[in-house]
CSV table of N, CA, C and O and ligand atoms in Angstrom, one decimal:
chain,number,residue,atom,x,y,z
A,1,MET,N,-80.8,0.8,68.5
A,1,MET,CA,-79.0,-0.3,68.1
A,1,MET,C,-78.2,-0.5,69.4
A,1,MET,O,-77.8,0.4,69.8
A,2,ALA,N,-77.9,-1.7,69.0
A,2,ALA,CA,-77.1,-1.4,70.4
A,2,ALA,C,-75.8,-2.2,70.0
A,2,ALA,O,-75.6,-3.0,68.8
A,3,GLU,N,-74.1,-2.4,70.4
A,3,GLU,CA,-73.3,-3.0,69.9
A,3,GLU,C,-72.8,-3.7,70.8
A,3,GLU,O,-72.6,-4.4,72.7
A,4,VAL,N,-71.9,-5.6,70.3
A,4,VAL,CA,-71.8,-6.3,71.5
A,4,VAL,C,-70.1,-6.9,70.9
A,4,VAL,O,-69.8,-7.1,69.7
A,5,LEU,N,-69.8,-6.4,72.1
A,5,LEU,CA,-68.4,-7.4,72.3
A,5,LEU,C,-67.8,-9.0,71.4
A,5,LEU,O,-68.4,-9.3,72.4
A,6,VAL,N,-67.5,-8.5,70.7
A,6,VAL,CA,-67.0,-10.2,70.3
A,6,VAL,C,-65.8,-11.3,71.3
A,6,VAL,O,-65.2,-12.0,70.9
A,7,GLY,N,-64.7,-9.7,70.5
A,7,GLY,CA,-63.1,-10.2,71.9
A,7,GLY,C,-62.2,-8.9,71.1
A,7,GLY,O,-62.6,-8.6,70.3
A,8,LYS,N,-61.4,-9.8,71.3
A,8,LYS,CA,-59.7,-8.8,70.7
A,8,LYS,C,-59.8,-9.5,69.0
A,8,LYS,O,-59.7,-10.7,68.7
A,9,ALA,N,-59.4,-8.3,69.0
A,9,ALA,CA,-59.2,-8.6,67.1
A,9,ALA,C,-57.8,-9.9,67.2
A,9,ALA,O,-57.7,-9.8,66.2
A,10,SER,N,-56.9,-10.2,68.0
A,10,SER,CA,-55.4,-10.3,68.2
A,10,SER,C,-56.6,-11.8,68.4
A,10,SER,O,-55.4,-12.8,68.1
A,11,GLU,N,-57.6,-12.3,68.9
A,11,GLU,CA,-57.4,-13.2,68.9
A,11,GLU,C,-58.4,-14.6,67.2
A,11,GLU,O,-58.5,-15.6,67.4
A,12,PHE,N,-58.5,-13.8,67.1
A,12,PHE,CA,-58.3,-14.0,65.3
A,12,PHE,C,-57.0,-14.1,64.7
A,12,PHE,O,-56.8,-13.1,64.4
A,13,LYS,N,-56.5,-15.4,63.9
A,13,LYS,CA,-56.0,-15.7,62.6
A,13,LYS,C,-56.5,-15.0,61.5
A,13,LYS,O,-57.6,-14.7,61.2
A,14,SER,N,-56.3,-14.3,60.8
A,14,SER,CA,-56.5,-14.8,59.3
A,14,SER,C,-57.5,-15.3,58.8
A,14,SER,O,-56.8,-16.4,58.8
A,15,ARG,N,-57.8,-15.5,58.7
A,15,ARG,CA,-59.3,-16.7,58.1
A,15,ARG,C,-59.9,-17.2,58.8
A,15,ARG,O,-60.1,-19.4,59.0
A,16,ASP,N,-59.9,-16.4,60.0
A,16,ASP,CA,-60.4,-17.5,61.0
A,16,ASP,C,-61.4,-17.0,61.5
A,16,ASP,O,-62.5,-16.2,60.9
A,17,ARG,N,-62.4,-17.7,62.3
A,17,ARG,CA,-64.2,-17.3,62.6
A,17,ARG,C,-65.0,-17.5,64.1
A,17,ARG,O,-63.9,-18.5,64.2
A,18,LYS,N,-65.0,-16.9,64.2
A,18,LYS,CA,-66.0,-17.0,65.6
A,18,LYS,C,-67.2,-16.6,65.6
A,18,LYS,O,-68.7,-15.6,64.6
A,19,VAL,N,-67.9,-17.9,66.0
A,19,VAL,CA,-69.7,-18.0,65.4
A,19,VAL,C,-70.0,-17.6,67.5
A,19,VAL,O,-69.7,-18.8,68.1
A,20,VAL,N,-71.4,-16.6,67.5
A,20,VAL,CA,-71.6,-16.1,68.1
A,20,VAL,C,-72.8,-16.0,68.1
A,20,VAL,O,-73.3,-15.8,67.2
A,21,VAL,N,-73.9,-15.1,69.3
A,21,VAL,CA,-75.0,-15.6,69.9
A,21,VAL,C,-75.2,-13.8,70.0
A,21,VAL,O,-74.6,-13.9,71.3
A,22,ALA,N,-75.8,-13.2,69.3
A,22,ALA,CA,-75.3,-12.0,69.3
A,22,ALA,C,-76.8,-11.6,69.7
A,22,ALA,O,-77.7,-11.1,69.1
A,23,LEU,N,-77.6,-10.8,71.2
A,23,LEU,CA,-79.2,-10.5,71.4
A,23,LEU,C,-79.9,-11.4,70.4
A,23,LEU,O,-80.9,-10.6,69.9
A,24,GLY,N,-79.6,-12.9,70.7
A,24,GLY,CA,-80.7,-13.4,70.0
A,24,GLY,C,-80.6,-14.3,68.4
A,24,GLY,O,-80.9,-14.8,67.9
A,25,ARG,N,-79.5,-13.1,68.3
A,25,ARG,CA,-79.6,-13.6,66.1
A,25,ARG,C,-78.3,-14.2,66.4
A,25,ARG,O,-76.5,-13.7,67.0
A,26,GLU,N,-78.0,-15.9,65.6
A,26,GLU,CA,-76.7,-16.4,65.4
A,26,GLU,C,-75.7,-15.8,64.7
A,26,GLU,O,-76.4,-15.5,63.2
A,27,VAL,N,-74.4,-15.3,64.6
A,27,VAL,CA,-73.5,-14.6,63.8
A,27,VAL,C,-72.1,-15.2,63.5
A,27,VAL,O,-71.5,-16.1,64.9
A,28,GLY,N,-71.8,-15.0,62.3
A,28,GLY,CA,-70.5,-15.4,62.6
A,28,GLY,C,-69.7,-14.1,61.9
A,28,GLY,O,-70.1,-13.6,61.4
A,29,VAL,N,-68.4,-14.7,63.3
A,29,VAL,CA,-67.9,-13.7,61.9
A,29,VAL,C,-65.8,-13.6,62.2
A,29,VAL,O,-65.4,-14.9,62.2
A,30,PHE,N,-65.5,-13.2,60.9
A,30,PHE,CA,-64.7,-13.8,60.0
A,30,PHE,C,-63.2,-12.7,59.9
A,30,PHE,O,-63.8,-11.1,59.8
A,31,ARG,N,-62.0,-12.8,60.4
A,31,ARG,CA,-60.8,-11.9,59.9
A,31,ARG,C,-60.8,-12.8,58.1
A,31,ARG,O,-59.8,-13.9,58.7
A,32,LEU,N,-60.5,-11.9,57.3
A,32,LEU,CA,-59.3,-12.1,56.2
A,32,LEU,C,-59.1,-10.9,56.0
A,32,LEU,O,-58.2,-9.6,56.1
A,33,GLY,N,-57.0,-11.3,56.1
A,33,GLY,CA,-56.2,-10.6,56.7
A,33,GLY,C,-56.0,-9.0,58.1
A,33,GLY,O,-56.4,-9.6,58.6
A,34,THR,N,-56.8,-8.2,57.6
A,34,THR,CA,-56.9,-7.5,58.7
A,34,THR,C,-58.4,-7.0,58.8
A,34,THR,O,-59.2,-6.2,60.2
A,35,LYS,N,-59.1,-7.4,57.5
A,35,LYS,CA,-60.8,-6.9,57.9
A,35,LYS,C,-61.5,-7.6,58.6
A,35,LYS,O,-61.1,-9.3,58.6
A,36,PHE,N,-62.9,-7.3,59.3
A,36,PHE,CA,-63.4,-8.2,60.0
A,36,PHE,C,-65.1,-8.7,58.7
A,36,PHE,O,-65.3,-7.2,59.1
A,37,TYR,N,-65.4,-9.3,58.7
A,37,TYR,CA,-66.6,-9.1,58.5
A,37,TYR,C,-67.6,-10.0,58.7
A,37,TYR,O,-67.6,-11.1,59.9
A,38,ALA,N,-69.2,-9.6,59.0
A,38,ALA,CA,-70.2,-10.4,59.9
A,38,ALA,C,-71.0,-11.2,59.1
A,38,ALA,O,-71.5,-9.8,58.2
A,39,TRP,N,-71.7,-12.0,59.5
A,39,TRP,CA,-73.1,-12.5,58.8
A,39,TRP,C,-73.6,-13.1,59.8
A,39,TRP,O,-72.8,-14.2,60.2
A,40,GLU,N,-75.0,-13.3,59.4
A,40,GLU,CA,-76.4,-14.4,60.0
A,40,GLU,C,-75.1,-15.9,60.2
A,40,GLU,O,-75.9,-16.3,58.8
A,41,ASN,N,-75.3,-16.6,60.6
A,41,ASN,CA,-75.5,-17.7,60.5
A,41,ASN,C,-76.8,-18.9,60.0
A,41,ASN,O,-76.9,-20.1,60.7
A,42,ARG,N,-77.5,-18.3,59.0
A,42,ARG,CA,-78.6,-18.8,58.4
A,42,ARG,C,-78.1,-19.0,56.5
A,42,ARG,O,-77.8,-17.3,56.3
A,43,CYS,N,-78.2,-19.4,56.3
A,43,CYS,CA,-77.8,-19.9,54.0
A,43,CYS,C,-79.0,-19.6,54.5
A,43,CYS,O,-80.0,-19.8,54.6
A,44,ALA,N,-78.7,-18.6,53.2
A,44,ALA,CA,-79.7,-18.7,51.9
A,44,ALA,C,-80.6,-19.7,51.2
A,44,ALA,O,-81.9,-18.9,50.8
A,45,HIS,N,-79.8,-21.0,51.0
A,45,HIS,CA,-80.2,-21.3,50.4
A,45,HIS,C,-81.3,-22.4,51.0
A,45,HIS,O,-82.9,-22.0,50.7
A,46,ALA,N,-81.3,-23.1,52.5
A,46,ALA,CA,-82.9,-23.7,53.6
A,46,ALA,C,-82.7,-23.5,54.9
A,46,ALA,O,-82.4,-24.5,55.2
A,47,GLY,N,-81.5,-21.9,55.1
A,47,GLY,CA,-80.8,-21.5,56.3
A,47,GLY,C,-80.0,-22.9,57.4
A,47,GLY,O,-80.4,-22.5,58.1
A,48,GLY,N,-78.6,-23.6,56.6
A,48,GLY,CA,-78.5,-24.4,57.5
A,48,GLY,C,-77.4,-23.0,58.0
A,48,GLY,O,-76.9,-22.5,57.2
A,49,PRO,N,-76.5,-23.8,58.6
A,49,PRO,CA,-75.7,-23.0,59.6
A,49,PRO,C,-74.3,-22.4,58.8
A,49,PRO,O,-73.4,-22.9,59.1
A,50,VAL,N,-74.1,-21.5,58.1
A,50,VAL,CA,-73.1,-21.7,57.2
A,50,VAL,C,-72.3,-20.9,57.7
A,50,VAL,O,-70.9,-21.7,56.9
A,51,CYS,N,-72.3,-19.9,58.7
A,51,CYS,CA,-70.7,-19.6,59.0
A,51,CYS,C,-69.9,-21.1,59.5
A,51,CYS,O,-69.1,-20.9,60.0
A,52,GLN,N,-70.7,-21.6,60.0
A,52,GLN,CA,-70.1,-23.1,60.7
A,52,GLN,C,-69.0,-24.7,59.4
A,52,GLN,O,-68.7,-25.4,60.0
A,53,GLY,N,-69.3,-23.6,58.5
A,53,GLY,CA,-68.7,-24.6,57.2
A,53,GLY,C,-67.0,-24.0,57.4
A,53,GLY,O,-67.1,-23.6,57.5
A,54,ARG,N,-67.1,-25.0,56.1
A,54,ARG,CA,-65.1,-25.1,56.2
A,54,ARG,C,-65.2,-23.8,55.1
A,54,ARG,O,-65.7,-22.9,54.0
A,55,ILE,N,-64.0,-23.6,55.7
A,55,ILE,CA,-63.7,-21.5,55.0
A,55,ILE,C,-61.7,-23.3,54.1
A,55,ILE,O,-61.2,-22.7,54.2
A,56,MET,N,-62.9,-22.2,52.2
A,56,MET,CA,-61.5,-21.8,51.7
A,56,MET,C,-61.5,-21.1,50.7
A,56,MET,O,-62.2,-20.4,50.4
A,57,SER,N,-60.8,-21.3,49.5
A,57,SER,CA,-60.0,-20.5,48.4
A,57,SER,C,-61.2,-20.7,47.4
A,57,SER,O,-61.1,-21.8,47.0
A,58,ARG,N,-61.1,-20.0,46.9
A,58,ARG,CA,-62.1,-19.9,45.9
A,58,ARG,C,-61.7,-20.8,44.7
A,58,ARG,O,-60.2,-20.9,44.8
A,59,VAL,N,-62.3,-21.8,44.5
A,59,VAL,CA,-61.7,-22.7,42.8
A,59,VAL,C,-62.0,-22.0,41.5
A,59,VAL,O,-63.3,-21.4,41.5
A,60,GLU,N,-60.3,-21.8,40.4
A,60,GLU,CA,-61.2,-20.8,39.1
A,60,GLU,C,-60.7,-21.5,38.0
A,60,GLU,O,-59.9,-22.5,38.9
A,61,GLU,N,-61.1,-21.5,37.2
A,61,GLU,CA,-61.2,-22.0,36.0
A,61,GLU,C,-60.0,-21.3,35.8
A,61,GLU,O,-60.4,-20.3,35.0
A,62,ILE,N,-59.2,-22.3,34.8
A,62,ILE,CA,-57.8,-21.3,34.7
A,62,ILE,C,-58.8,-21.3,32.5
A,62,ILE,O,-58.3,-22.6,31.9
A,63,MET,N,-59.1,-20.8,31.8
A,63,MET,CA,-59.2,-20.4,30.5
A,63,MET,C,-58.1,-20.0,29.2
A,63,MET,O,-57.5,-19.2,30.1
A,64,ASP,N,-58.1,-20.6,28.0
A,64,ASP,CA,-56.5,-20.1,27.7
A,64,ASP,C,-57.8,-18.7,26.9
A,64,ASP,O,-59.0,-18.8,27.2
A,65,ALA,N,-57.1,-18.3,25.5
A,65,ALA,CA,-57.6,-17.5,24.2
A,65,ALA,C,-59.2,-17.9,23.6
A,65,ALA,O,-59.7,-17.3,23.5
A,66,ASP,N,-59.6,-19.2,23.9
A,66,ASP,CA,-60.5,-19.9,23.2
A,66,ASP,C,-61.0,-20.0,24.0
A,66,ASP,O,-62.2,-21.0,23.4
A,67,LYS,N,-61.4,-19.5,25.6
A,67,LYS,CA,-62.6,-20.8,26.0
A,67,LYS,C,-62.4,-21.7,26.6
A,67,LYS,O,-63.1,-22.1,26.5
A,68,ARG,N,-60.9,-22.1,26.1
A,68,ARG,CA,-60.6,-24.0,26.7
A,68,ARG,C,-60.1,-23.4,28.1
A,68,ARG,O,-59.3,-22.9,28.0
A,69,SER,N,-60.8,-24.8,28.9
A,69,SER,CA,-60.2,-25.1,29.7
A,69,SER,C,-59.0,-25.9,30.3
A,69,SER,O,-58.0,-26.7,29.1
A,70,LEU,N,-58.5,-25.1,31.3
A,70,LEU,CA,-56.8,-25.8,31.2
A,70,LEU,C,-56.7,-25.9,32.3
A,70,LEU,O,-55.5,-26.0,33.2
A,71,GLY,N,-57.8,-26.2,33.5
A,71,GLY,CA,-57.7,-26.3,34.0
A,71,GLY,C,-58.2,-25.6,35.8
A,71,GLY,O,-58.8,-24.6,34.9
A,72,GLN,N,-57.8,-26.2,37.0
A,72,GLN,CA,-58.5,-24.7,37.8
A,72,GLN,C,-57.2,-25.3,39.0
A,72,GLN,O,-56.2,-25.6,39.2
A,73,ARG,N,-57.4,-24.2,39.6
A,73,ARG,CA,-56.6,-23.2,40.9
A,73,ARG,C,-57.2,-22.6,42.1
A,73,ARG,O,-58.3,-22.9,41.6
A,74,PHE,N,-56.6,-22.7,42.7
A,74,PHE,CA,-57.2,-22.0,44.5
A,74,PHE,C,-56.6,-20.5,44.0
A,74,PHE,O,-56.0,-19.7,44.0
A,75,SER,N,-57.6,-20.0,44.2
A,75,SER,CA,-57.6,-18.2,44.2
A,75,SER,C,-57.4,-17.5,45.2
A,75,SER,O,-57.0,-18.6,46.2
A,76,ARG,N,-55.5,-16.4,44.9
A,76,ARG,CA,-55.1,-16.0,46.0
A,76,ARG,C,-55.7,-14.7,46.6
A,76,ARG,O,-55.3,-14.3,47.7
A,77,THR,N,-56.6,-14.5,46.0
A,77,THR,CA,-58.0,-13.7,46.4
A,77,THR,C,-59.0,-13.9,47.0
A,77,THR,O,-59.3,-13.5,48.4
A,78,ARG,N,-59.8,-14.6,47.3
A,78,ARG,CA,-60.6,-15.5,47.2
A,78,ARG,C,-61.3,-16.1,48.4
A,78,ARG,O,-60.7,-17.1,47.7
A,79,VAL,N,-61.9,-15.7,49.0
A,79,VAL,CA,-61.9,-16.9,50.4
A,79,VAL,C,-63.9,-16.8,50.4
A,79,VAL,O,-64.3,-16.2,50.4
A,80,ASN,N,-63.7,-18.4,50.6
A,80,ASN,CA,-65.6,-18.7,50.5
A,80,ASN,C,-65.0,-19.3,51.4
A,80,ASN,O,-64.6,-19.8,51.9
A,81,ILE,N,-66.8,-19.2,52.3
A,81,ILE,CA,-67.3,-20.3,53.1
A,81,ILE,C,-68.9,-21.3,52.9
A,81,ILE,O,-69.4,-20.5,51.9
A,82,VAL,N,-68.5,-22.7,52.9
A,82,VAL,CA,-69.0,-23.6,52.5
A,82,VAL,C,-70.3,-24.0,53.1
A,82,VAL,O,-70.0,-24.7,55.0
A,83,CYS,N,-70.9,-24.0,53.1
A,83,CYS,CA,-72.7,-24.0,53.8
A,83,CYS,C,-72.0,-25.6,54.3
A,83,CYS,O,-72.5,-26.3,53.1
A,84,PRO,N,-72.1,-25.7,55.2
A,84,PRO,CA,-72.1,-27.9,55.9
A,84,PRO,C,-73.2,-28.9,55.0
A,84,PRO,O,-73.1,-29.6,55.3
A,85,TRP,N,-74.5,-28.2,55.3
A,85,TRP,CA,-75.8,-28.5,54.2
A,85,TRP,C,-76.0,-29.2,53.3
A,85,TRP,O,-75.4,-30.2,53.1
A,86,HIS,N,-75.0,-28.3,52.0
A,86,HIS,CA,-75.8,-28.7,50.4
A,86,HIS,C,-74.1,-28.5,49.6
A,86,HIS,O,-74.9,-28.5,49.3
A,87,GLY,N,-73.6,-27.7,50.7
A,87,GLY,CA,-72.5,-26.9,49.9
A,87,GLY,C,-71.9,-26.1,49.0
A,87,GLY,O,-71.4,-26.2,48.1
A,88,TYR,N,-73.3,-24.4,49.1
A,88,TYR,CA,-73.5,-23.9,49.6
A,88,TYR,C,-72.6,-22.5,49.3
A,88,TYR,O,-71.4,-22.9,51.0
A,89,GLU,N,-71.5,-22.0,48.1
A,89,GLU,CA,-70.2,-21.3,48.8
A,89,GLU,C,-70.2,-19.4,48.3
A,89,GLU,O,-70.7,-19.5,47.5
A,90,TYR,N,-70.1,-19.3,49.5
A,90,TYR,CA,-70.0,-18.1,50.1
A,90,TYR,C,-68.8,-17.2,49.7
A,90,TYR,O,-68.4,-17.5,50.6
A,91,ASP,N,-68.7,-15.5,49.0
A,91,ASP,CA,-67.2,-15.2,49.0
A,91,ASP,C,-67.1,-14.8,50.9
A,91,ASP,O,-68.2,-13.3,51.1
A,92,ILE,N,-66.5,-14.1,51.3
A,92,ILE,CA,-66.6,-14.2,52.8
A,92,ILE,C,-66.4,-12.0,52.5
A,92,ILE,O,-67.0,-11.7,53.6
A,93,ARG,N,-65.8,-11.4,51.6
A,93,ARG,CA,-66.0,-10.7,51.7
A,93,ARG,C,-66.9,-9.4,51.2
A,93,ARG,O,-67.7,-8.5,51.6
A,94,THR,N,-68.0,-10.9,50.1
A,94,THR,CA,-68.8,-9.8,50.0
A,94,THR,C,-70.6,-11.0,50.6
A,94,THR,O,-71.8,-9.8,50.4
A,95,GLY,N,-70.5,-11.5,50.7
A,95,GLY,CA,-71.7,-12.4,51.0
A,95,GLY,C,-72.7,-13.2,50.1
A,95,GLY,O,-73.4,-14.2,50.0
A,96,CYS,N,-72.2,-13.2,48.9
A,96,CYS,CA,-72.7,-13.6,47.6
A,96,CYS,C,-71.8,-14.4,47.6
A,96,CYS,O,-71.1,-15.0,47.8
A,97,HIS,N,-73.3,-15.3,47.3
A,97,HIS,CA,-72.6,-17.3,45.8
A,97,HIS,C,-73.0,-16.6,45.4
A,97,HIS,O,-72.2,-15.7,44.4
A,98,GLN,N,-71.2,-18.3,45.1
A,98,GLN,CA,-70.3,-17.9,43.8
A,98,GLN,C,-70.7,-18.1,42.8
A,98,GLN,O,-70.4,-17.3,41.9
A,99,GLY,N,-72.1,-18.4,42.1
A,99,GLY,CA,-72.3,-18.9,41.8
A,99,GLY,C,-73.9,-18.0,40.8
A,99,GLY,O,-74.3,-17.6,40.1
A,100,ASN,N,-73.9,-17.4,41.9
A,100,ASN,CA,-75.4,-16.2,41.6
A,100,ASN,C,-75.1,-15.6,42.9
A,100,ASN,O,-75.9,-15.5,43.9
A,101,PRO,N,-74.8,-14.0,42.5
A,101,PRO,CA,-74.9,-12.6,43.4
A,101,PRO,C,-75.6,-12.1,44.0
A,101,PRO,O,-76.0,-11.7,45.1
A,102,GLU,N,-76.8,-12.7,43.2
A,102,GLU,CA,-77.9,-12.1,43.7
A,102,GLU,C,-78.8,-12.7,44.8
A,102,GLU,O,-79.5,-12.4,45.8
A,103,VAL,N,-78.4,-14.5,45.2
A,103,VAL,CA,-78.3,-14.8,46.7
A,103,VAL,C,-77.4,-15.2,48.1
A,103,VAL,O,-75.7,-14.2,47.1
A,104,ARG,N,-77.2,-13.9,48.7
A,104,ARG,CA,-76.8,-13.8,49.2
A,104,ARG,C,-76.6,-14.4,51.2
A,104,ARG,O,-77.6,-13.9,51.6
A,105,LEU,N,-75.8,-13.7,52.0
A,105,LEU,CA,-75.9,-13.8,52.9
A,105,LEU,C,-76.6,-12.4,53.8
A,105,LEU,O,-76.7,-11.6,53.4
A,106,LYS,N,-77.3,-12.5,54.7
A,106,LYS,CA,-77.8,-11.6,55.8
A,106,LYS,C,-76.8,-10.5,56.7
A,106,LYS,O,-76.2,-11.1,57.8
A,107,PRO,N,-75.8,-9.5,56.1
A,107,PRO,CA,-75.6,-8.8,56.5
A,107,PRO,C,-75.6,-8.7,57.7
A,107,PRO,O,-76.6,-8.6,58.3
A,108,VAL,N,-74.4,-8.4,58.7
A,108,VAL,CA,-73.3,-7.6,60.4
A,108,VAL,C,-73.3,-6.6,60.9
A,108,VAL,O,-71.8,-7.4,59.7
A,109,LYS,N,-73.2,-5.9,60.6
A,109,LYS,CA,-72.2,-4.6,60.9
A,109,LYS,C,-71.1,-4.7,61.3
A,109,LYS,O,-72.0,-5.4,63.1
A,110,VAL,N,-70.4,-5.1,62.1
A,110,VAL,CA,-68.6,-5.5,62.2
A,110,VAL,C,-67.9,-4.0,62.5
A,110,VAL,O,-67.7,-3.6,61.2
A,111,ARG,N,-67.8,-4.1,63.6
A,111,ARG,CA,-66.3,-2.6,63.3
A,111,ARG,C,-65.1,-2.6,64.9
A,111,ARG,O,-65.1,-3.9,65.9
A,112,GLN,N,-63.9,-2.5,65.0
A,112,GLN,CA,-63.2,-2.5,65.7
A,112,GLN,C,-62.7,-1.7,66.4
A,112,GLN,O,-62.8,0.1,65.5
A,113,GLU,N,-61.8,-1.0,67.4
A,113,GLU,CA,-62.2,-0.3,68.0
A,113,GLU,C,-61.2,-0.5,68.9
A,113,GLU,O,-61.6,-0.8,70.0
A,114,GLY,N,-60.0,-0.2,69.7
A,114,GLY,CA,-58.8,-0.4,70.2
A,114,GLY,C,-58.3,-2.2,70.1
A,114,GLY,O,-58.3,-2.6,71.2
A,115,GLY,N,-58.3,-2.1,69.2
A,115,GLY,CA,-58.2,-3.8,69.2
A,115,GLY,C,-59.3,-4.5,69.7
A,115,GLY,O,-58.4,-5.7,69.6
A,116,LEU,N,-60.3,-4.4,69.7
A,116,LEU,CA,-61.5,-5.0,70.4
A,116,LEU,C,-62.4,-4.8,68.7
A,116,LEU,O,-62.3,-4.6,68.3
A,117,VAL,N,-63.3,-6.0,68.3
A,117,VAL,CA,-63.7,-5.8,67.9
A,117,VAL,C,-65.6,-6.0,68.3
A,117,VAL,O,-65.9,-6.9,68.9
A,118,TYR,N,-66.5,-5.9,67.7
A,118,TYR,CA,-68.2,-5.3,68.5
A,118,TYR,C,-68.9,-5.9,66.8
A,118,TYR,O,-68.7,-5.6,65.2
A,119,LEU,N,-69.6,-6.2,67.3
A,119,LEU,CA,-71.1,-6.6,66.2
A,119,LEU,C,-71.9,-5.2,66.6
A,119,LEU,O,-71.8,-4.9,67.8
A,120,VAL,N,-72.7,-4.4,65.7
A,120,VAL,CA,-73.1,-3.6,66.0
A,120,VAL,C,-74.7,-3.8,65.4
A,120,VAL,O,-74.8,-4.2,64.7
A,121,LEU,N,-76.1,-3.9,66.2
A,121,LEU,CA,-77.0,-4.7,65.9
A,121,LEU,C,-77.9,-3.9,66.2
A,121,LEU,O,-78.4,-3.3,66.9
B,1,LIG,S1,-78.6,-24.3,53.6
B,1,LIG,FE1,-77.1,-24.2,53.5
B,1,LIG,S2,-76.5,-24.9,51.0
B,1,LIG,FE2,-78.5,-26.1,51.5
């Protein structure tokens, strides 16, 4: 196991990312709030560069008590990455596809120490 320095935590704003090549693996490193998440830059659908896609709040359907749609809104808590090839959306915190949680991105361990962010490969 090896650690690879990604950079200073302060270089990332919340909802920011960097795509790096570390030990031959392309990895997307994301910051949400104070936490970091890292995923291999390979979409579970057809291998597209998912970590280079658009970062956006999840779209949620608003339902009434009878399960009728009242419209849609952007989530205040859930943030997705959208694969640029065909639009699969994955939760940045879990790596799960928003419609099928069994479709997942491959995680990479990430840790912070002394204001620095490392990948553990
Ligand atoms: S390769 Fe990502 S959605 Fe198809």
